[in-house]
XYZ file of C-alpha atoms in Angstrom:
607
model
C -14.929 38.513 -48.138
C -12.834 35.494 -49.117
C -13.794 32.133 -47.553
C -10.983 29.615 -47.627
C -11.775 25.979 -48.446
C -10.326 24.688 -45.145
C -12.668 26.919 -43.107
C -15.630 25.758 -45.231
C -14.668 22.147 -44.622
C -14.384 22.746 -40.864
C -17.817 24.419 -40.765
C -19.422 21.601 -42.776
C -17.823 18.921 -40.606
C -18.969 20.749 -37.450
C -22.556 20.881 -38.734
C -22.457 17.200 -39.714
C -21.060 16.291 -36.264
C -23.877 18.260 -34.586
C -26.505 16.517 -36.718
C -25.041 13.028 -36.211
C -24.646 13.405 -32.412
C -28.122 14.962 -32.088
C -29.743 12.275 -34.244
C -27.921 9.491 -32.403
C -29.045 10.734 -28.964
C -32.668 11.263 -30.106
C -32.954 7.884 -31.796
C -31.265 6.169 -28.832
C -33.761 7.706 -26.397
C -36.692 6.595 -28.555
C -35.278 3.180 -29.471
C -33.487 2.300 -26.236
C -30.232 3.407 -24.672
C -28.321 0.159 -25.375
C -27.178 0.167 -29.031
C -25.549 -2.511 -31.203
C -22.954 -2.074 -33.917
C -25.624 -2.604 -36.669
C -27.561 0.519 -35.612
C -27.432 2.960 -38.641
C -27.190 6.291 -36.719
C -24.286 4.841 -34.707
C -22.499 3.759 -37.898
C -22.987 7.237 -39.389
C -21.625 8.803 -36.182
C -18.389 6.800 -36.491
C -18.106 7.797 -40.187
C -18.511 11.508 -39.319
C -15.967 11.235 -36.476
C -13.532 9.550 -38.857
C -13.868 12.448 -41.334
C -13.429 15.000 -38.524
C -10.249 13.301 -37.292
C -8.893 12.975 -40.865
C -9.303 16.671 -41.608
C -5.924 18.340 -42.094
C -3.989 15.133 -41.398
C -0.430 15.236 -42.720
C 0.693 12.810 -45.401
C 3.366 10.336 -44.334
C 5.682 8.408 -46.586
C 5.815 4.627 -46.548
C 7.134 1.868 -48.780
C 3.833 1.717 -50.698
C 3.518 5.500 -51.123
C 1.715 8.229 -49.131
C -1.001 7.470 -46.570
C -2.996 9.185 -43.829
C -3.057 7.355 -40.492
C -5.500 8.206 -37.658
C -3.817 5.749 -35.313
C -0.833 8.066 -34.693
C -2.647 10.923 -32.861
C -5.040 8.520 -31.096
C -2.085 6.526 -29.791
C -0.870 9.683 -27.989
C -3.837 9.475 -25.581
C -2.123 6.537 -23.868
C 0.738 8.851 -22.816
C -1.562 11.679 -21.672
C -4.026 9.477 -19.724
C -2.843 6.173 -18.167
C -6.449 4.892 -18.089
C -6.454 4.714 -21.914
C -3.568 2.200 -21.893
C -6.043 -0.668 -21.514
C -7.920 0.339 -24.697
C -4.715 0.736 -26.714
C -3.395 -2.634 -25.520
C -6.680 -4.403 -26.422
C -6.650 -2.760 -29.876
C -3.107 -3.978 -30.496
C -4.059 -7.495 -29.400
C -7.036 -7.809 -31.778
C -6.061 -10.468 -34.374
C -8.215 -9.294 -37.317
C -6.841 -5.717 -37.553
C -4.033 -5.210 -40.064
C -4.129 -1.471 -40.911
C -3.742 1.633 -38.716
C -7.188 2.856 -39.889
C -8.800 -0.328 -38.560
C -7.044 0.138 -35.223
C -8.290 3.757 -35.036
C -11.882 2.643 -35.757
C -11.655 -0.052 -33.063
C -10.231 2.533 -30.619
C -13.199 4.897 -31.239
C -15.699 2.086 -30.591
C -13.997 0.960 -27.381
C -13.760 4.551 -26.079
C -17.490 5.062 -26.755
C -18.336 1.838 -24.890
C -16.190 3.051 -21.992
C -17.986 6.479 -22.067
C -14.634 8.285 -22.049
C -14.428 9.405 -25.717
C -15.032 13.093 -24.870
C -12.462 13.012 -22.020
C -9.768 11.381 -24.156
C -10.251 13.796 -27.089
C -10.304 16.788 -24.676
C -6.882 15.757 -23.379
C -5.687 15.357 -26.963
C -6.755 18.812 -28.217
C -5.164 20.549 -25.214
C -1.715 19.342 -26.378
C -1.469 21.208 -29.681
C 2.305 20.955 -29.567
C 1.981 17.174 -30.007
C -0.866 17.346 -32.535
C 1.107 19.716 -34.760
C 3.340 16.778 -35.719
C 0.305 14.960 -37.229
C -2.006 17.802 -38.401
C -1.591 20.891 -40.508
C -2.004 24.362 -39.009
C -5.643 24.858 -40.130
C -6.856 21.356 -39.238
C -10.143 20.868 -37.362
C -8.453 19.328 -34.277
C -6.237 22.416 -33.888
C -9.041 24.989 -34.241
C -12.104 25.988 -32.180
C -14.404 23.612 -34.077
C -12.545 20.652 -32.520
C -13.256 21.940 -28.997
C -16.965 22.384 -29.924
C -17.192 18.792 -31.201
C -15.516 17.488 -28.028
C -18.079 19.411 -25.972
C -20.905 17.829 -27.977
C -19.484 14.342 -27.361
C -20.214 14.682 -23.627
C -23.903 14.085 -24.377
C -23.113 10.556 -25.625
C -22.451 9.439 -22.035
C -26.223 8.933 -21.737
C -26.044 6.092 -24.294
C -24.905 2.538 -23.511
C -23.195 0.918 -26.516
C -22.658 -2.848 -26.806
C -20.329 -3.213 -29.801
C -18.633 -6.399 -31.052
C -15.205 -5.252 -32.267
C -13.592 -8.667 -32.548
C -15.695 -10.079 -35.391
C -16.040 -6.950 -37.578
C -13.899 -6.208 -40.626
C -12.891 -2.645 -39.720
C -9.989 -2.453 -42.204
C -12.120 -2.548 -45.384
C -15.172 -0.501 -44.351
C -16.126 2.397 -46.660
C -16.704 5.669 -44.760
C -19.456 7.470 -46.730
C -21.816 9.917 -45.006
C -25.548 9.227 -45.628
C -27.221 12.673 -45.786
C -30.733 11.238 -46.200
C -30.867 10.398 -42.481
C -30.720 14.078 -41.506
C -33.518 15.389 -43.854
C -36.539 15.918 -41.515
C -39.758 17.983 -41.493
C -41.147 20.506 -39.016
C -42.857 17.864 -36.887
C -39.538 16.139 -36.412
C -38.008 19.503 -35.460
C -40.692 19.996 -32.822
C -40.127 16.484 -31.527
C -36.380 17.071 -31.591
C -36.865 20.167 -29.397
C -38.830 18.065 -26.893
C -36.158 15.397 -27.010
C -33.462 18.044 -26.582
C -35.212 19.251 -23.444
C -35.465 15.644 -22.214
C -31.780 15.080 -22.977
C -30.842 18.317 -21.204
C -32.797 17.290 -18.105
C -31.244 13.803 -18.172
C -27.752 15.276 -18.573
C -28.373 17.708 -15.715
C -29.497 14.844 -13.484
C -26.457 12.792 -14.518
C -24.064 15.678 -13.823
C -25.739 16.310 -10.443
C -25.397 12.644 -9.461
C -21.756 12.557 -10.618
C -20.977 15.733 -8.648
C -22.624 14.257 -5.547
C -20.610 11.075 -6.022
C -17.383 13.061 -6.354
C -18.151 15.111 -3.233
C -18.976 11.972 -1.262
C -15.770 10.310 -2.461
C -13.753 13.384 -1.477
C -15.378 13.484 1.982
C -14.777 9.747 2.435
C -11.137 10.139 1.437
C -10.789 13.149 3.767
C -12.319 11.272 6.696
C -10.160 8.247 5.953
C -7.089 10.477 5.912
C -8.121 12.062 9.213
C -8.673 8.649 10.784
C -5.261 7.492 9.547
C -3.602 10.692 10.813
C -5.326 10.349 14.202
C -4.251 6.720 14.473
C -0.700 7.679 13.551
C -0.686 10.579 16.020
C -2.122 8.286 18.725
C 0.569 5.692 18.114
C 3.208 8.440 18.059
C 1.928 9.882 21.356
C 2.008 6.417 22.952
C 5.560 5.910 21.685
C 6.572 9.393 22.867
C 5.062 8.677 26.298
C 7.058 5.465 26.588
C 10.165 7.269 25.334
C 9.581 10.092 27.845
C 9.298 7.599 30.694
C 12.513 5.917 29.557
C 14.146 9.343 29.217
C 13.125 10.253 32.793
C 14.736 7.057 34.092
C 17.846 7.686 31.978
C 18.008 11.322 33.117
C 17.840 10.268 36.741
C 20.721 7.836 36.167
C 22.636 10.499 34.212
C 21.998 12.990 37.025
C 23.589 10.658 39.544
C 26.509 9.967 37.191
C 26.944 13.668 36.431
C 26.942 14.564 40.106
C 29.676 12.027 40.790
C 31.592 13.196 37.695
C 31.108 16.823 38.748
C 32.667 16.171 42.154
C 35.577 14.290 40.519
C 36.074 17.096 37.959
C 36.124 19.741 40.734
C 38.732 17.784 42.702
C 40.911 17.287 39.603
C 40.561 20.963 38.638
C 41.622 22.099 42.111
C 44.609 19.735 42.066
C 45.586 20.902 38.571
C 45.303 24.554 39.623
C 47.520 23.975 42.651
C 50.127 22.201 40.478
C 50.060 24.921 37.792
C 50.333 27.701 40.400
C 53.399 25.974 41.995
C 55.000 25.562 38.524
C 54.377 29.209 37.664
C 55.882 30.444 40.958
C 58.989 28.256 40.419
C 59.406 29.477 36.843
C 59.075 33.095 38.004
C 61.804 32.614 40.655
C 64.132 30.987 38.095
C 63.424 33.800 35.638
C 64.267 36.443 38.278
C 67.494 34.654 39.255
C 68.602 34.213 35.627
C 67.812 37.861 34.867
C 69.921 39.078 37.831
C 72.863 36.909 36.700
C 72.610 38.172 33.136
C 72.491 41.797 34.335
C 75.655 41.282 36.381
C 77.466 39.640 33.437
C 76.357 42.505 31.135
C 77.638 45.147 33.581
C 81.017 43.370 33.891
C 81.292 43.074 30.099
C 80.479 46.768 29.699
C 83.037 47.748 32.353
C 85.698 45.617 30.610
C 84.777 47.223 27.268
C 85.315 50.689 28.754
C 88.674 49.661 30.165
C 89.729 48.276 26.793
C 88.671 51.459 25.081
C 90.835 53.446 27.500
C 93.770 51.074 26.899
C 93.303 51.450 23.141
C 93.453 55.204 23.462
C 96.614 54.927 25.528
C 98.147 52.600 22.936
C 97.266 54.966 20.108
C 98.901 57.805 22.010
C 101.969 55.687 22.593
C 101.888 54.644 18.846
C 102.133 58.273 17.865
C 104.924 58.845 20.369
C 106.779 55.540 19.945
C 107.020 54.556 16.267
C 109.799 52.125 16.984
C 107.589 49.913 19.075
C 104.956 49.720 16.323
C 105.295 46.029 15.595
C 105.007 45.099 19.232
C 101.991 47.311 19.580
C 100.368 45.750 16.496
C 100.836 42.305 18.002
C 99.335 43.614 21.214
C 96.457 45.096 19.232
C 95.818 41.784 17.500
C 95.704 40.047 20.827
C 93.388 42.659 22.146
C 91.136 42.267 19.049
C 91.015 38.506 19.624
C 89.980 39.141 23.198
C 87.343 41.602 22.001
C 85.975 39.033 19.501
C 85.797 36.434 22.209
C 84.013 38.862 24.501
C 81.606 39.747 21.665
C 80.931 36.010 21.190
C 80.178 35.738 24.870
C 77.857 38.758 24.577
C 76.039 37.074 21.619
C 75.662 33.861 23.659
C 74.322 35.841 26.605
C 71.800 37.569 24.298
C 70.688 34.178 22.939
C 70.179 32.908 26.465
C 68.141 36.061 27.183
C 65.949 35.402 24.112
C 65.427 31.771 25.214
C 64.395 32.960 28.669
C 61.917 35.388 27.030
C 60.475 32.546 24.880
C 60.101 30.418 28.016
C 58.241 33.278 29.680
C 55.930 33.619 26.629
C 55.185 29.871 26.684
C 54.393 30.039 30.382
C 52.041 32.958 29.733
C 50.274 31.007 26.969
C 49.950 28.011 29.288
C 48.370 30.306 31.865
C 45.865 31.562 29.268
C 45.009 27.977 28.129
C 44.529 26.918 31.763
C 42.222 29.923 32.271
C 40.205 28.926 29.138
C 39.949 25.342 30.399
C 38.702 26.693 33.711
C 36.050 28.748 31.848
C 34.931 25.672 29.863
C 34.717 23.612 33.015
C 32.710 26.380 34.683
C 30.307 26.312 31.650
C 30.000 22.521 31.966
C 29.299 22.920 35.676
C 26.579 25.525 34.902
C 24.997 23.159 32.336
C 25.083 20.344 34.836
C 23.437 22.611 37.385
C 20.662 23.399 34.850
C 20.145 19.672 34.227
C 20.031 19.078 37.979
C 17.416 21.839 38.273
C 15.333 20.185 35.530
C 15.673 16.806 37.220
C 14.657 18.332 40.543
C 11.567 19.765 38.813
C 10.711 16.295 37.442
C 11.359 14.860 40.907
C 8.907 17.387 42.330
C 6.313 16.295 39.771
C 6.928 12.665 40.712
C 6.557 13.588 44.392
C 3.225 15.226 43.583
C 2.138 12.070 41.805
C 3.271 10.064 44.845
C 1.152 12.286 47.067
C -1.826 11.692 44.789
C -1.163 7.929 44.977
C -1.076 8.190 48.786
C -4.405 10.005 48.700
C -5.823 7.186 46.553
C -4.399 4.693 49.058
C -6.078 6.486 51.966
C -9.363 6.505 50.046
C -8.907 2.751 49.385
C -8.277 2.183 53.120
C -11.501 4.031 53.904
C -13.286 1.801 51.401
C -11.862 -1.316 53.098
C -12.999 0.019 56.495
C -16.480 0.530 55.115
C -16.359 -2.962 53.620
C -15.457 -4.372 57.047
C -18.434 -2.599 58.604
C -20.694 -3.968 55.872
C -19.195 -7.421 56.415
C -19.962 -7.241 60.192
C -23.566 -6.272 59.409
C -23.818 -9.163 56.971
C -22.399 -11.573 59.615
C -25.141 -10.490 62.041
C -27.773 -11.096 59.378
C -26.271 -14.539 58.680
C -26.431 -15.396 62.408
C -30.089 -14.538 62.372
C -30.596 -16.752 59.334
C -28.860 -19.654 61.134
C -31.278 -19.368 64.041
C -34.165 -19.362 61.627
C -32.724 -22.498 59.958
C -32.531 -24.275 63.308
C -36.201 -23.629 63.836
C -36.905 -25.069 60.400
C -34.826 -28.158 61.308
C -36.992 -28.801 64.374
C -40.063 -28.676 62.198
C -38.445 -31.103 59.745
C -37.773 -33.609 62.534
C -41.458 -33.629 63.403
C -42.240 -34.136 59.725
C -39.781 -37.060 59.662
C -41.696 -38.880 62.374
C -44.825 -38.510 60.321
C -42.977 -39.873 57.296
C -41.927 -42.987 59.228
C -45.542 -43.784 59.916
C -46.254 -43.394 56.233
C -43.381 -45.772 55.514
C -45.021 -48.579 57.439
C -48.176 -48.187 55.409
C -46.104 -48.268 52.222
C -44.437 -51.531 53.347
C -47.821 -53.174 53.490
C -48.578 -51.931 49.983
C -45.217 -53.369 48.800
C -46.145 -56.849 49.968
C -49.247 -56.629 47.930
C -47.275 -55.594 44.872
C -44.950 -58.604 45.255
C -47.910 -60.891 44.737
C -48.734 -59.108 41.513
C -45.080 -59.488 40.413
C -45.285 -63.265 40.808
C -48.281 -63.317 38.513
C -46.401 -61.195 35.963
C -43.388 -63.585 36.019
C -45.622 -66.417 34.824
C -46.775 -64.207 31.977
C -43.104 -63.417 31.135
C -42.378 -67.125 30.694
C -45.079 -67.265 28.072
C -43.538 -64.224 26.322
C -40.145 -65.999 26.146
C -41.736 -68.832 24.192
C -43.158 -66.313 21.745
C -39.674 -64.750 21.337
C -38.161 -68.093 20.328
C -40.761 -68.472 17.580
C -39.964 -64.890 16.419
C -36.221 -65.692 16.143
C -36.986 -68.787 14.099
C -39.043 -66.703 11.656
C -36.184 -64.140 11.392
C -33.753 -66.910 10.403
C -36.108 -68.058 7.652
C -36.405 -64.435 6.427
C -32.562 -64.086 6.222
C -32.314 -67.291 4.153
C -34.971 -65.978 1.755
C -33.106 -62.632 1.425
C -29.835 -64.411 0.485
C -31.668 -66.399 -2.194
C -33.229 -63.158 -3.537
C -29.827 -61.368 -3.667
C -28.273 -64.260 -5.618
C -31.115 -64.085 -8.136
C -30.700 -60.271 -8.457
C -26.954 -60.647 -9.133
C -27.713 -63.180 -11.839
C -30.227 -60.764 -13.399
C -27.670 -57.896 -13.284
C -25.066 -60.044 -15.032
C -27.598 -60.941 -17.723
C -28.500 -57.208 -18.087
C -24.834 -56.183 -18.435
C -24.297 -58.855 -21.085
C -27.382 -57.636 -22.927
C -26.227 -53.964 -22.768
C -22.767 -54.968 -24.062
C -24.352 -56.856 -26.925
C -26.609 -53.845 -27.705
C -23.599 -51.494 -27.651
C -21.692 -53.798 -29.957
C -24.652 -53.861 -32.326
C -24.853 -50.042 -32.270
C -21.097 -49.753 -32.893
C -21.456 -52.110 -35.820
C -24.360 -50.022 -37.134
C -22.358 -46.776 -36.785
C -19.362 -48.319 -38.484
C -21.654 -49.519 -41.262
C -23.130 -46.020 -41.567
C -19.654 -44.495 -41.652
C -18.596 -46.958 -44.336
C -21.737 -46.386 -46.404
C -21.718 -42.618 -45.792
C -25.138 -42.921 -44.276
C -24.622 -40.052 -41.814
C -27.224 -37.467 -42.882
C -25.910 -33.865 -42.605
C -28.558 -31.232 -42.034
C -28.223 -28.204 -44.293
C -27.486 -24.757 -42.862
C -30.610 -23.253 -44.444
C -32.905 -25.830 -42.810
C -31.811 -24.924 -39.240
C -32.685 -21.528 -37.725
C -32.621 -22.596 -34.041
C -30.360 -24.797 -31.945
C -31.778 -28.321 -31.534
C -30.970 -28.511 -27.777
C -31.411 -25.002 -26.311
C -33.719 -23.819 -29.198
C -32.018 -20.414 -29.311
C -32.071 -18.525 -32.597
C -28.865 -18.330 -34.605
C -27.326 -14.894 -35.272
C -23.951 -13.298 -36.057
C -22.698 -13.867 -32.545
C -24.392 -17.319 -32.160
C -22.991 -19.406 -35.041
C -24.025 -22.818 -36.411
C -21.983 -26.000 -35.773
C -22.562 -29.562 -37.108
C -22.248 -32.578 -34.796
C -19.905 -35.054 -36.522
C -21.806 -37.994 -34.966
C -25.517 -37.289 -35.603
C -25.232 -34.579 -38.290
C -27.604 -32.127 -36.560
C -26.860 -28.373 -36.169
C -26.200 -26.876 -32.689
C -24.837 -23.650 -31.188
C -21.294 -23.344 -29.800
C -22.289 -23.848 -26.139
C -24.274 -27.034 -26.943
C -21.541 -28.584 -29.135
C -18.339 -27.566 -27.339
C -17.068 -31.184 -27.041
C -14.413 -33.194 -28.910
C -14.139 -37.012 -29.097
C -12.579 -39.492 -31.529
C -15.127 -41.453 -33.667
C -14.750 -44.741 -35.586
C -14.846 -42.829 -38.892
C -12.220 -40.282 -37.748
C -9.597 -41.284 -35.153
C -8.758 -37.588 -34.510
C -10.989 -35.694 -31.990
C -13.936 -33.973 -33.724
C -16.822 -31.736 -32.564
C -19.878 -33.564 -31.123
C -23.056 -32.340 -29.367
C -23.744 -32.765 -25.657
C -26.143 -35.756 -26.097
C -23.756 -37.654 -28.372
C -20.881 -36.811 -26.039
C -22.755 -38.290 -23.018
C -23.819 -41.389 -25.019
C -20.289 -42.022 -26.320
C -18.774 -41.594 -22.864
C -21.299 -44.089 -21.454
C -20.329 -46.588 -24.129
C -16.627 -46.149 -23.460
C -17.123 -46.588 -19.682
C -19.251 -49.758 -20.150
C -16.886 -51.207 -22.796
C -13.342 -50.481 -21.518
C -11.739 -52.740 -24.145
């Protein structure tokens, strides 16, 4: 049994892909589902995927020689799936990528972060007609091993990857597979089986939740479509109802118009029939008269022809007998022939007249047929109009039924009004009773009023007593007025003291502003002196491991930045300010504290 090298390579790559995907999922579940780009199993997974995609790739010529480019087949995914256009556009916009291999590596990382790597590669392997332009016939992507690898990639949807593609140097990375990561003992195999069961259960739960989500989305879309269709049908029914009402009104008007037109058409048709019948009778009489005259002329011509034939026979007999009178007879014969020709001409003219009379008769017959057809058409129109009138009468009957129903409602409303009147009469009686009761209450109130008048007299006596107390209180009020005058005098003295205090505070503020200006000038002089002497102490990069303001640790994503004013090291968010300094007139980077201090100086010293 001969094993070809391409099949061996495909089998080895399939096994390596299984190991890398399995190891990545197991380590991610033990370490945590969110992975960074520095995670070794993730780096090895990208290396294995790069080798799988490079297998059987065709060589393409370029100016620098032959090269293999992964970016060509991966760029086809954009045409097969519009959702992948965003990834391709972001890969093209990355500034640090210069080679097609770097773009392909960035594309794989972005697709893994989007959790659509398996879907994109599944669409790609289904179009073998397009992949055949980039791969050879026995390549991994064109065989069954490619479909197996794509099926294994579905398990990576459990992992959340947080990869920084912008800062990495993907063009110059060396893709070497590290086999030491996949050498494990039996205990690891047992643990891997447990992890495989955990992964299978997690994947089943994920697929169940996704299927539920899809079903719910489909039901929501179906219900939304039904609601839209019902709203549309409701609006259409309302429009059709309005149109039907308008059509009923129009049909009633058309019915009246058609009835009037029908009567006019019947009158015109009768008049036209009478006229055509009179014309036909006249033409028949003329035809009969002309035919009788032509028959008489034909009989006379025939009788003359017979007489001439007899004369010719007599002349021939005489020609045989009398040879001497031959010339005279020839002249007579010529004359007779001229007469015969003239008579033949008259016969031809009479025949032409007969043909013309026949043509006139044919035309009259055609006119009769056309008039009969017009009568049939008009009868059809009359039948159609009668059908429309029947339909309109049916609608009128329906309207009459509705009118009867409206009359029934009106009678019921009249009964309701009659009942209301009876209720109103009962209420009026009850109100009359209430009025009588109120009159009784009024009589009682009048008695109470008399009692109140007596109380009023007693209250008048009490009022006189209160007036005496008021006089005493007025004397006390005079004393209070004197106290008020003293209070106003003290308020005036307080206002004068406040004005004096405000003047002194203004003087103190002016002195403070002058002192702050002098301090700022001294500090500016000191900074200028430091800039001239080079006294600005720059902290070394090794000495700083945390930002001075936010105290966050520096890393690859959080870089170090020097403040050009104080020389300390800060992160990007704490030193994202630019201002011109005395040592450098161009805007330079400064920290937040220096930025606030310099702005305060500029606002206090506008010159």
